[in-house]
């Protein structure tokens, strides 16, 4: 079989490419920037047994999308959050329908719903509904908040041993992108697991105060998480050059987590992969240097 991975240089998708190639599955990687992809996967190509083919170009080119989608047995779709995300993913789903793609695995979010009450949930709810209406056979992966999002706090933690947000006591079942990629690889390789909507979480639901305590133990110094007013968080984002549309999304996610919308713990990663999901420490350890003060 050959698997098309769309947006292959993304965090989850890049892990997926590695998983598939490790298992000898040929991969066609659809990317915008071929040079970036060639560099990213150079080591993987040397060590893995699966074949890797690159297709590059703009994701709003219908001819490119149709060509990339034809002749593959399954595809994985995960695009980064952007103002163009909905239009681009609709283009890809339309191409999949025209090419009669046998199966599409889409990376959604944990509580995707048209009435989710916050932007990222509504956005993915809309795209999930569009995929369902397209007639393309599909599976949805709906992970909670990624542990890799904690990298956004790394500069503040390194400089001040603290970070701020809008989640003083909401519990979050942080999930590792590597576990999501492993789950995706299983669904792509084995048709028996297809056709469902999987709720993917980490092994436990932690508050951000508890996450800070884990950082403290691992880094050997006291790390704290401080609750802040929304106006303060917005001002801090603006000072870092974060555009308003992205600040709205980030704040919406924080408020959803505070409301408990990412607190449920499921066993679906273990059910799919046969392995327990990685704990927070498994993410922090390889990224330890990112949280250490310079010099």
PDB file of C-alpha atoms in Angstrom:
ATOM      1  CA  UNK A   1       0.000   0.000   0.000  1.00  0.00           C
ATOM      2  CA  UNK A   2       0.981   3.658  -0.390  1.00  0.00           C
ATOM      3  CA  UNK A   3      -0.118   6.327   2.084  1.00  0.00           C
ATOM      4  CA  UNK A   4      -0.409  10.019   1.252  1.00  0.00           C
ATOM      5  CA  UNK A   5       0.532  12.285   4.170  1.00  0.00           C
ATOM      6  CA  UNK A   6      -0.757  15.819   3.589  1.00  0.00           C
ATOM      7  CA  UNK A   7       1.127  18.570   5.401  1.00  0.00           C
ATOM      8  CA  UNK A   8       3.898  16.082   6.164  1.00  0.00           C
ATOM      9  CA  UNK A   9       6.236  18.524   7.918  1.00  0.00           C
ATOM     10  CA  UNK A  10       3.742  19.236  10.720  1.00  0.00           C
ATOM     11  CA  UNK A  11       4.379  17.945  14.237  1.00  0.00           C
ATOM     12  CA  UNK A  12       2.001  14.997  14.120  1.00  0.00           C
ATOM     13  CA  UNK A  13       2.362  14.299  10.409  1.00  0.00           C
ATOM     14  CA  UNK A  14       6.173  14.229  10.533  1.00  0.00           C
ATOM     15  CA  UNK A  15       6.047  11.611  13.289  1.00  0.00           C
ATOM     16  CA  UNK A  16       3.547   9.672  11.184  1.00  0.00           C
ATOM     17  CA  UNK A  17       5.888   9.632   8.185  1.00  0.00           C
ATOM     18  CA  UNK A  18       8.605   8.189  10.423  1.00  0.00           C
ATOM     19  CA  UNK A  19       6.225   5.546  11.835  1.00  0.00           C
ATOM     20  CA  UNK A  20       5.047   4.416   8.419  1.00  0.00           C
ATOM     21  CA  UNK A  21       8.530   4.286   6.919  1.00  0.00           C
ATOM     22  CA  UNK A  22       9.808   2.400   9.966  1.00  0.00           C
ATOM     23  CA  UNK A  23       7.188  -0.241   9.205  1.00  0.00           C
ATOM     24  CA  UNK A  24       8.099  -0.381   5.529  1.00  0.00           C
ATOM     25  CA  UNK A  25       5.002   1.457   4.271  1.00  0.00           C
ATOM     26  CA  UNK A  26       5.633   3.603   1.162  1.00  0.00           C
ATOM     27  CA  UNK A  27       4.756   7.261   1.785  1.00  0.00           C
ATOM     28  CA  UNK A  28       3.866  10.062  -0.597  1.00  0.00           C
ATOM     29  CA  UNK A  29       4.395  13.341   1.278  1.00  0.00           C
ATOM     30  CA  UNK A  30       2.452  16.371   0.071  1.00  0.00           C
ATOM     31  CA  UNK A  31       4.250  19.514   1.239  1.00  0.00           C
ATOM     32  CA  UNK A  32       4.440  23.174   0.404  1.00  0.00           C
ATOM     33  CA  UNK A  33       8.228  23.449   0.808  1.00  0.00           C
ATOM     34  CA  UNK A  34      10.149  20.542  -0.709  1.00  0.00           C
ATOM     35  CA  UNK A  35      13.554  21.735   0.532  1.00  0.00           C
ATOM     36  CA  UNK A  36      12.288  21.864   4.118  1.00  0.00           C
ATOM     37  CA  UNK A  37      10.834  18.380   3.782  1.00  0.00           C
ATOM     38  CA  UNK A  38      13.996  16.952   2.222  1.00  0.00           C
ATOM     39  CA  UNK A  39      16.017  18.295   5.145  1.00  0.00           C
ATOM     40  CA  UNK A  40      13.532  17.143   7.793  1.00  0.00           C
ATOM     41  CA  UNK A  41      13.370  13.558   6.556  1.00  0.00           C
ATOM     42  CA  UNK A  42      16.977  13.036   5.478  1.00  0.00           C
ATOM     43  CA  UNK A  43      17.835  10.908   8.513  1.00  0.00           C
ATOM     44  CA  UNK A  44      14.535   9.030   8.338  1.00  0.00           C
ATOM     45  CA  UNK A  45      15.218   8.080   4.741  1.00  0.00           C
ATOM     46  CA  UNK A  46      18.619   6.657   5.669  1.00  0.00           C
ATOM     47  CA  UNK A  47      17.341   4.547   8.555  1.00  0.00           C
ATOM     48  CA  UNK A  48      13.852   3.452   7.445  1.00  0.00           C
ATOM     49  CA  UNK A  49      12.814   0.741   5.022  1.00  0.00           C
ATOM     50  CA  UNK A  50       9.784   2.438   3.453  1.00  0.00           C
ATOM     51  CA  UNK A  51       9.959   4.503   0.262  1.00  0.00           C
ATOM     52  CA  UNK A  52       9.378   8.267   0.556  1.00  0.00           C
ATOM     53  CA  UNK A  53       8.181  10.361  -2.380  1.00  0.00           C
ATOM     54  CA  UNK A  54       7.707  14.139  -2.220  1.00  0.00           C
ATOM     55  CA  UNK A  55       5.012  16.105  -4.018  1.00  0.00           C
ATOM     56  CA  UNK A  56       5.217  19.850  -3.469  1.00  0.00           C
ATOM     57  CA  UNK A  57       3.205  22.911  -4.304  1.00  0.00           C
ATOM     58  CA  UNK A  58       0.366  25.139  -3.093  1.00  0.00           C
ATOM     59  CA  UNK A  59      -2.520  23.424  -1.361  1.00  0.00           C
ATOM     60  CA  UNK A  60      -5.039  25.523  -3.293  1.00  0.00           C
ATOM     61  CA  UNK A  61      -4.018  24.011  -6.653  1.00  0.00           C
ATOM     62  CA  UNK A  62      -6.813  21.562  -7.638  1.00  0.00           C
ATOM     63  CA  UNK A  63      -4.665  19.834 -10.276  1.00  0.00           C
ATOM     64  CA  UNK A  64      -1.837  19.244  -7.804  1.00  0.00           C
ATOM     65  CA  UNK A  65      -4.219  17.918  -5.153  1.00  0.00           C
ATOM     66  CA  UNK A  66      -5.932  15.560  -7.586  1.00  0.00           C
ATOM     67  CA  UNK A  67      -2.609  14.247  -8.880  1.00  0.00           C
ATOM     68  CA  UNK A  68      -1.254  13.727  -5.349  1.00  0.00           C
ATOM     69  CA  UNK A  69      -4.385  11.909  -4.213  1.00  0.00           C
ATOM     70  CA  UNK A  70      -4.700   9.520  -7.145  1.00  0.00           C
ATOM     71  CA  UNK A  71      -3.154   6.086  -6.833  1.00  0.00           C
ATOM     72  CA  UNK A  72      -2.817   5.952  -3.043  1.00  0.00           C
ATOM     73  CA  UNK A  73      -4.576   3.516  -0.730  1.00  0.00           C
ATOM     74  CA  UNK A  74      -5.194   5.954   2.146  1.00  0.00           C
ATOM     75  CA  UNK A  75      -4.344   9.492   3.170  1.00  0.00           C
ATOM     76  CA  UNK A  76      -3.744  11.471   6.341  1.00  0.00           C
ATOM     77  CA  UNK A  77      -4.804  15.113   6.542  1.00  0.00           C
ATOM     78  CA  UNK A  78      -3.475  17.532   9.149  1.00  0.00           C
ATOM     79  CA  UNK A  79      -3.023  21.204   8.301  1.00  0.00           C
ATOM     80  CA  UNK A  80      -1.791  23.855  10.690  1.00  0.00           C
ATOM     81  CA  UNK A  81      -4.160  26.450  12.078  1.00  0.00           C
ATOM     82  CA  UNK A  82      -4.364  29.451   9.755  1.00  0.00           C
ATOM     83  CA  UNK A  83      -6.962  31.824   8.310  1.00  0.00           C
ATOM     84  CA  UNK A  84      -6.920  29.653   5.168  1.00  0.00           C
ATOM     85  CA  UNK A  85      -7.276  26.286   6.917  1.00  0.00           C
ATOM     86  CA  UNK A  86     -10.969  25.704   6.224  1.00  0.00           C
ATOM     87  CA  UNK A  87     -10.699  26.607   2.535  1.00  0.00           C
ATOM     88  CA  UNK A  88      -7.543  24.535   2.044  1.00  0.00           C
ATOM     89  CA  UNK A  89      -8.915  21.447   3.767  1.00  0.00           C
ATOM     90  CA  UNK A  90     -12.134  21.704   1.778  1.00  0.00           C
ATOM     91  CA  UNK A  91     -10.017  21.769  -1.408  1.00  0.00           C
ATOM     92  CA  UNK A  92      -8.226  18.614  -0.293  1.00  0.00           C
ATOM     93  CA  UNK A  93     -11.455  16.820   0.634  1.00  0.00           C
ATOM     94  CA  UNK A  94     -12.931  17.767  -2.749  1.00  0.00           C
ATOM     95  CA  UNK A  95      -9.844  16.338  -4.490  1.00  0.00           C
ATOM     96  CA  UNK A  96     -10.130  13.148  -2.427  1.00  0.00           C
ATOM     97  CA  UNK A  97     -13.748  12.778  -3.536  1.00  0.00           C
ATOM     98  CA  UNK A  98     -12.862  13.334  -7.204  1.00  0.00           C
ATOM     99  CA  UNK A  99     -10.011  10.823  -6.980  1.00  0.00           C
ATOM    100  CA  UNK A 100     -12.266   8.296  -5.211  1.00  0.00           C
ATOM    101  CA  UNK A 101      -9.742   8.006  -2.398  1.00  0.00           C
ATOM    102  CA  UNK A 102     -10.358   4.728  -0.536  1.00  0.00           C
ATOM    103  CA  UNK A 103      -9.896   6.268   2.922  1.00  0.00           C
ATOM    104  CA  UNK A 104      -8.966   9.580   4.576  1.00  0.00           C
ATOM    105  CA  UNK A 105      -7.819   9.914   8.183  1.00  0.00           C
ATOM    106  CA  UNK A 106      -8.339  13.484   9.393  1.00  0.00           C
ATOM    107  CA  UNK A 107      -6.727  15.102  12.437  1.00  0.00           C
ATOM    108  CA  UNK A 108      -9.540  16.923  14.229  1.00  0.00           C
ATOM    109  CA  UNK A 109      -9.775  18.097  17.868  1.00  0.00           C
ATOM    110  CA  UNK A 110     -11.199  16.554  21.018  1.00  0.00           C
ATOM    111  CA  UNK A 111     -14.555  18.326  21.155  1.00  0.00           C
ATOM    112  CA  UNK A 112     -15.051  19.316  17.533  1.00  0.00           C
ATOM    113  CA  UNK A 113     -18.606  20.499  17.015  1.00  0.00           C
ATOM    114  CA  UNK A 114     -20.350  23.214  15.023  1.00  0.00           C
ATOM    115  CA  UNK A 115     -21.737  24.459  18.356  1.00  0.00           C
ATOM    116  CA  UNK A 116     -18.513  23.990  20.340  1.00  0.00           C
ATOM    117  CA  UNK A 117     -18.560  27.532  21.704  1.00  0.00           C
ATOM    118  CA  UNK A 118     -14.974  28.371  20.756  1.00  0.00           C
ATOM    119  CA  UNK A 119     -13.248  28.891  17.435  1.00  0.00           C
ATOM    120  CA  UNK A 120     -11.033  25.830  17.102  1.00  0.00           C
ATOM    121  CA  UNK A 121     -13.836  23.464  18.129  1.00  0.00           C
ATOM    122  CA  UNK A 122     -16.273  25.072  15.670  1.00  0.00           C
ATOM    123  CA  UNK A 123     -13.656  25.117  12.892  1.00  0.00           C
ATOM    124  CA  UNK A 124     -12.968  21.403  13.183  1.00  0.00           C
ATOM    125  CA  UNK A 125     -16.652  20.675  13.623  1.00  0.00           C
ATOM    126  CA  UNK A 126     -17.280  22.373  10.294  1.00  0.00           C
ATOM    127  CA  UNK A 127     -14.508  20.430   8.578  1.00  0.00           C
ATOM    128  CA  UNK A 128     -15.599  17.112  10.067  1.00  0.00           C
ATOM    129  CA  UNK A 129     -19.126  17.772   8.788  1.00  0.00           C
ATOM    130  CA  UNK A 130     -17.809  18.724   5.341  1.00  0.00           C
ATOM    131  CA  UNK A 131     -15.826  15.486   5.171  1.00  0.00           C
ATOM    132  CA  UNK A 132     -18.878  13.455   6.202  1.00  0.00           C
ATOM    133  CA  UNK A 133     -20.975  15.113   3.472  1.00  0.00           C
ATOM    134  CA  UNK A 134     -18.285  14.496   0.833  1.00  0.00           C
ATOM    135  CA  UNK A 135     -18.853  10.755   0.775  1.00  0.00           C
ATOM    136  CA  UNK A 136     -15.141  10.030   1.228  1.00  0.00           C
ATOM    137  CA  UNK A 137     -14.673   7.047   3.581  1.00  0.00           C
ATOM    138  CA  UNK A 138     -12.932   8.442   6.633  1.00  0.00           C
ATOM    139  CA  UNK A 139     -11.741   8.173  10.202  1.00  0.00           C
ATOM    140  CA  UNK A 140     -11.452  11.072  12.638  1.00  0.00           C
ATOM    141  CA  UNK A 141      -8.699  11.417  15.231  1.00  0.00           C
ATOM    142  CA  UNK A 142      -9.714  13.846  17.976  1.00  0.00           C
ATOM    143  CA  UNK A 143      -6.822  14.534  20.349  1.00  0.00           C
ATOM    144  CA  UNK A 144      -6.863  16.750  23.399  1.00  0.00           C
ATOM    145  CA  UNK A 145      -4.371  19.581  23.919  1.00  0.00           C
ATOM    146  CA  UNK A 146      -0.907  18.568  22.685  1.00  0.00           C
ATOM    147  CA  UNK A 147       1.919  18.430  25.214  1.00  0.00           C
ATOM    148  CA  UNK A 148       4.078  20.008  22.490  1.00  0.00           C
ATOM    149  CA  UNK A 149       2.038  23.209  22.900  1.00  0.00           C
ATOM    150  CA  UNK A 150       3.977  23.659  26.147  1.00  0.00           C
ATOM    151  CA  UNK A 151       6.917  24.668  23.956  1.00  0.00           C
ATOM    152  CA  UNK A 152       5.126  28.010  23.594  1.00  0.00           C
ATOM    153  CA  UNK A 153       5.845  28.572  27.294  1.00  0.00           C
ATOM    154  CA  UNK A 154       9.537  27.644  26.993  1.00  0.00           C
ATOM    155  CA  UNK A 155      10.950  31.178  26.536  1.00  0.00           C
ATOM    156  CA  UNK A 156       9.094  32.425  29.612  1.00  0.00           C
ATOM    157  CA  UNK A 157      10.014  29.383  31.702  1.00  0.00           C
ATOM    158  CA  UNK A 158      13.660  29.637  30.678  1.00  0.00           C
ATOM    159  CA  UNK A 159      13.835  33.361  31.424  1.00  0.00           C
ATOM    160  CA  UNK A 160      11.611  33.692  34.512  1.00  0.00           C
ATOM    161  CA  UNK A 161      10.776  30.138  35.719  1.00  0.00           C
ATOM    162  CA  UNK A 162       7.079  30.875  35.251  1.00  0.00           C
ATOM    163  CA  UNK A 163       4.388  31.284  32.615  1.00  0.00           C
ATOM    164  CA  UNK A 164       0.863  32.606  32.573  1.00  0.00           C
ATOM    165  CA  UNK A 165      -2.494  31.677  31.123  1.00  0.00           C
ATOM    166  CA  UNK A 166      -6.228  31.473  31.642  1.00  0.00           C
ATOM    167  CA  UNK A 167      -6.409  27.935  33.062  1.00  0.00           C
ATOM    168  CA  UNK A 168      -5.995  28.226  36.859  1.00  0.00           C
ATOM    169  CA  UNK A 169      -7.672  24.943  37.762  1.00  0.00           C
ATOM    170  CA  UNK A 170      -9.062  23.287  34.643  1.00  0.00           C
ATOM    171  CA  UNK A 171      -7.775  19.754  34.136  1.00  0.00           C
ATOM    172  CA  UNK A 172      -6.216  18.792  30.803  1.00  0.00           C
ATOM    173  CA  UNK A 173      -5.422  15.267  29.567  1.00  0.00           C
ATOM    174  CA  UNK A 174      -2.364  16.377  27.585  1.00  0.00           C
ATOM    175  CA  UNK A 175      -1.540  14.031  24.702  1.00  0.00           C
ATOM    176  CA  UNK A 176       1.814  13.469  22.983  1.00  0.00           C
ATOM    177  CA  UNK A 177       1.872  14.015  19.204  1.00  0.00           C
ATOM    178  CA  UNK A 178       3.953  10.830  18.865  1.00  0.00           C
ATOM    179  CA  UNK A 179       1.099   8.796  20.342  1.00  0.00           C
ATOM    180  CA  UNK A 180      -1.378  10.415  17.962  1.00  0.00           C
ATOM    181  CA  UNK A 181       0.943   9.572  15.055  1.00  0.00           C
ATOM    182  CA  UNK A 182       1.230   5.961  16.205  1.00  0.00           C
ATOM    183  CA  UNK A 183      -2.568   5.739  16.395  1.00  0.00           C
ATOM    184  CA  UNK A 184      -2.874   7.225  12.905  1.00  0.00           C
ATOM    185  CA  UNK A 185      -0.362   4.718  11.552  1.00  0.00           C
ATOM    186  CA  UNK A 186      -2.431   1.825  12.920  1.00  0.00           C
ATOM    187  CA  UNK A 187      -5.632   3.102  11.300  1.00  0.00           C
ATOM    188  CA  UNK A 188      -3.881   3.741   7.999  1.00  0.00           C
ATOM    189  CA  UNK A 189      -2.301   0.272   7.908  1.00  0.00           C
ATOM    190  CA  UNK A 190      -5.271  -1.742   9.172  1.00  0.00           C
ATOM    191  CA  UNK A 191      -8.753  -1.239   7.666  1.00  0.00           C
ATOM    192  CA  UNK A 192     -10.291  -2.981  10.703  1.00  0.00           C
ATOM    193  CA  UNK A 193      -9.857   0.196  12.761  1.00  0.00           C
ATOM    194  CA  UNK A 194     -11.364   2.586  10.247  1.00  0.00           C
ATOM    195  CA  UNK A 195     -14.642   4.467  10.202  1.00  0.00           C
ATOM    196  CA  UNK A 196     -14.680   5.669  13.813  1.00  0.00           C
ATOM    197  CA  UNK A 197     -14.051   8.952  15.616  1.00  0.00           C
ATOM    198  CA  UNK A 198     -11.309   8.308  18.180  1.00  0.00           C
ATOM    199  CA  UNK A 199     -10.968  10.503  21.268  1.00  0.00           C
ATOM    200  CA  UNK A 200      -7.221  10.493  21.962  1.00  0.00           C
ATOM    201  CA  UNK A 201      -5.835  11.593  25.330  1.00  0.00           C
ATOM    202  CA  UNK A 202      -2.841  11.270  27.565  1.00  0.00           C
ATOM    203  CA  UNK A 203      -2.805   9.001  30.632  1.00  0.00           C
ATOM    204  CA  UNK A 204      -3.971  11.567  33.192  1.00  0.00           C
ATOM    205  CA  UNK A 205      -5.679  14.938  33.505  1.00  0.00           C
ATOM    206  CA  UNK A 206      -3.503  17.570  35.157  1.00  0.00           C
ATOM    207  CA  UNK A 207      -4.008  21.190  36.123  1.00  0.00           C
ATOM    208  CA  UNK A 208      -1.393  23.623  34.861  1.00  0.00           C
ATOM    209  CA  UNK A 209      -0.252  24.051  38.468  1.00  0.00           C
ATOM    210  CA  UNK A 210       0.427  20.316  38.579  1.00  0.00           C
ATOM    211  CA  UNK A 211       2.185  20.549  35.216  1.00  0.00           C
ATOM    212  CA  UNK A 212       4.409  23.281  36.698  1.00  0.00           C
ATOM    213  CA  UNK A 213       5.202  20.960  39.620  1.00  0.00           C
ATOM    214  CA  UNK A 214       6.297  18.252  37.169  1.00  0.00           C
ATOM    215  CA  UNK A 215       8.534  20.795  35.429  1.00  0.00           C
ATOM    216  CA  UNK A 216       9.988  21.776  38.804  1.00  0.00           C
ATOM    217  CA  UNK A 217      10.961  18.199  39.621  1.00  0.00           C
ATOM    218  CA  UNK A 218      12.468  17.560  36.217  1.00  0.00           C
ATOM    219  CA  UNK A 219      14.320  20.865  35.841  1.00  0.00           C
ATOM    220  CA  UNK A 220      15.554  21.060  39.437  1.00  0.00           C
ATOM    221  CA  UNK A 221      14.177  24.528  40.119  1.00  0.00           C
ATOM    222  CA  UNK A 222      10.798  25.926  41.072  1.00  0.00           C
ATOM    223  CA  UNK A 223       8.534  26.537  38.079  1.00  0.00           C
ATOM    224  CA  UNK A 224       5.133  28.159  38.519  1.00  0.00           C
ATOM    225  CA  UNK A 225       2.034  28.769  36.456  1.00  0.00           C
ATOM    226  CA  UNK A 226       0.205  32.030  37.151  1.00  0.00           C
ATOM    227  CA  UNK A 227      -3.422  32.673  36.294  1.00  0.00           C
ATOM    228  CA  UNK A 228      -3.819  35.982  34.475  1.00  0.00           C
ATOM    229  CA  UNK A 229      -6.630  38.180  33.223  1.00  0.00           C
ATOM    230  CA  UNK A 230      -7.583  37.846  29.570  1.00  0.00           C
ATOM    231  CA  UNK A 231      -6.525  41.434  28.878  1.00  0.00           C
ATOM    232  CA  UNK A 232      -3.053  40.702  30.241  1.00  0.00           C
ATOM    233  CA  UNK A 233      -2.710  37.557  28.099  1.00  0.00           C
ATOM    234  CA  UNK A 234      -3.832  39.430  25.001  1.00  0.00           C
ATOM    235  CA  UNK A 235      -1.380  42.257  25.647  1.00  0.00           C
ATOM    236  CA  UNK A 236       1.473  39.794  26.146  1.00  0.00           C
ATOM    237  CA  UNK A 237       0.631  38.054  22.876  1.00  0.00           C
ATOM    238  CA  UNK A 238       0.449  41.345  21.027  1.00  0.00           C
ATOM    239  CA  UNK A 239       3.875  42.292  22.412  1.00  0.00           C
ATOM    240  CA  UNK A 240       5.259  39.047  20.930  1.00  0.00           C
ATOM    241  CA  UNK A 241       3.718  39.863  17.563  1.00  0.00           C
ATOM    242  CA  UNK A 242       0.912  37.277  17.730  1.00  0.00           C
ATOM    243  CA  UNK A 243      -1.832  38.332  15.276  1.00  0.00           C
ATOM    244  CA  UNK A 244      -5.304  38.995  16.668  1.00  0.00           C
ATOM    245  CA  UNK A 245      -6.904  36.005  14.895  1.00  0.00           C
ATOM    246  CA  UNK A 246      -4.390  33.613  16.469  1.00  0.00           C
ATOM    247  CA  UNK A 247      -4.720  35.257  19.893  1.00  0.00           C
ATOM    248  CA  UNK A 248      -8.487  34.733  19.685  1.00  0.00           C
ATOM    249  CA  UNK A 249      -7.961  31.027  18.976  1.00  0.00           C
ATOM    250  CA  UNK A 250      -5.378  30.561  21.741  1.00  0.00           C
ATOM    251  CA  UNK A 251      -7.557  32.320  24.306  1.00  0.00           C
ATOM    252  CA  UNK A 252     -10.560  30.286  23.211  1.00  0.00           C
ATOM    253  CA  UNK A 253      -8.594  27.070  23.794  1.00  0.00           C
ATOM    254  CA  UNK A 254      -7.499  28.235  27.259  1.00  0.00           C
ATOM    255  CA  UNK A 255     -11.080  29.070  28.234  1.00  0.00           C
ATOM    256  CA  UNK A 256     -12.289  25.716  26.927  1.00  0.00           C
ATOM    257  CA  UNK A 257      -9.649  23.907  28.989  1.00  0.00           C
ATOM    258  CA  UNK A 258     -10.584  25.911  32.067  1.00  0.00           C
ATOM    259  CA  UNK A 259     -14.172  24.810  31.480  1.00  0.00           C
ATOM    260  CA  UNK A 260     -13.031  21.168  31.544  1.00  0.00           C
ATOM    261  CA  UNK A 261     -13.503  20.419  27.866  1.00  0.00           C
ATOM    262  CA  UNK A 262     -10.144  18.601  27.591  1.00  0.00           C
ATOM    263  CA  UNK A 263     -10.243  16.825  30.951  1.00  0.00           C
ATOM    264  CA  UNK A 264     -11.651  13.438  29.947  1.00  0.00           C
ATOM    265  CA  UNK A 265      -9.159  10.553  29.948  1.00  0.00           C
ATOM    266  CA  UNK A 266      -9.771   7.745  27.446  1.00  0.00           C
ATOM    267  CA  UNK A 267      -7.995   4.459  26.719  1.00  0.00           C
ATOM    268  CA  UNK A 268      -8.255   4.718  22.945  1.00  0.00           C
ATOM    269  CA  UNK A 269      -4.537   5.151  22.268  1.00  0.00           C
ATOM    270  CA  UNK A 270      -3.829   1.916  24.109  1.00  0.00           C
ATOM    271  CA  UNK A 271      -6.740   0.213  22.342  1.00  0.00           C
ATOM    272  CA  UNK A 272      -5.358   1.200  18.942  1.00  0.00           C
ATOM    273  CA  UNK A 273      -1.620   0.847  19.468  1.00  0.00           C
ATOM    274  CA  UNK A 274      -1.344  -1.649  22.303  1.00  0.00           C
ATOM    275  CA  UNK A 275       0.809   0.853  24.203  1.00  0.00           C
ATOM    276  CA  UNK A 276       0.005   3.193  27.068  1.00  0.00           C
ATOM    277  CA  UNK A 277       0.056   6.878  26.095  1.00  0.00           C
ATOM    278  CA  UNK A 278       3.202   8.748  27.040  1.00  0.00           C
ATOM    279  CA  UNK A 279       3.150  10.753  30.282  1.00  0.00           C
ATOM    280  CA  UNK A 280       4.109  14.424  30.407  1.00  0.00           C
ATOM    281  CA  UNK A 281       7.660  13.538  31.496  1.00  0.00           C
ATOM    282  CA  UNK A 282       8.260  11.722  28.194  1.00  0.00           C
ATOM    283  CA  UNK A 283       7.717  15.031  26.413  1.00  0.00           C
ATOM    284  CA  UNK A 284       9.661  17.257  28.802  1.00  0.00           C
ATOM    285  CA  UNK A 285      12.807  15.102  28.979  1.00  0.00           C
ATOM    286  CA  UNK A 286      13.866  15.333  25.293  1.00  0.00           C
ATOM    287  CA  UNK A 287      12.994  19.046  25.307  1.00  0.00           C
ATOM    288  CA  UNK A 288      14.686  19.829  28.633  1.00  0.00           C
ATOM    289  CA  UNK A 289      17.250  22.207  27.116  1.00  0.00           C
ATOM    290  CA  UNK A 290      14.459  24.419  25.780  1.00  0.00           C
ATOM    291  CA  UNK A 291      13.375  25.258  29.346  1.00  0.00           C
ATOM    292  CA  UNK A 292      16.854  25.975  30.756  1.00  0.00           C
ATOM    293  CA  UNK A 293      18.101  29.578  31.034  1.00  0.00           C
ATOM    294  CA  UNK A 294      20.619  30.616  28.388  1.00  0.00           C
ATOM    295  CA  UNK A 295      24.219  30.802  29.485  1.00  0.00           C
TER     296      UNK A 295
END
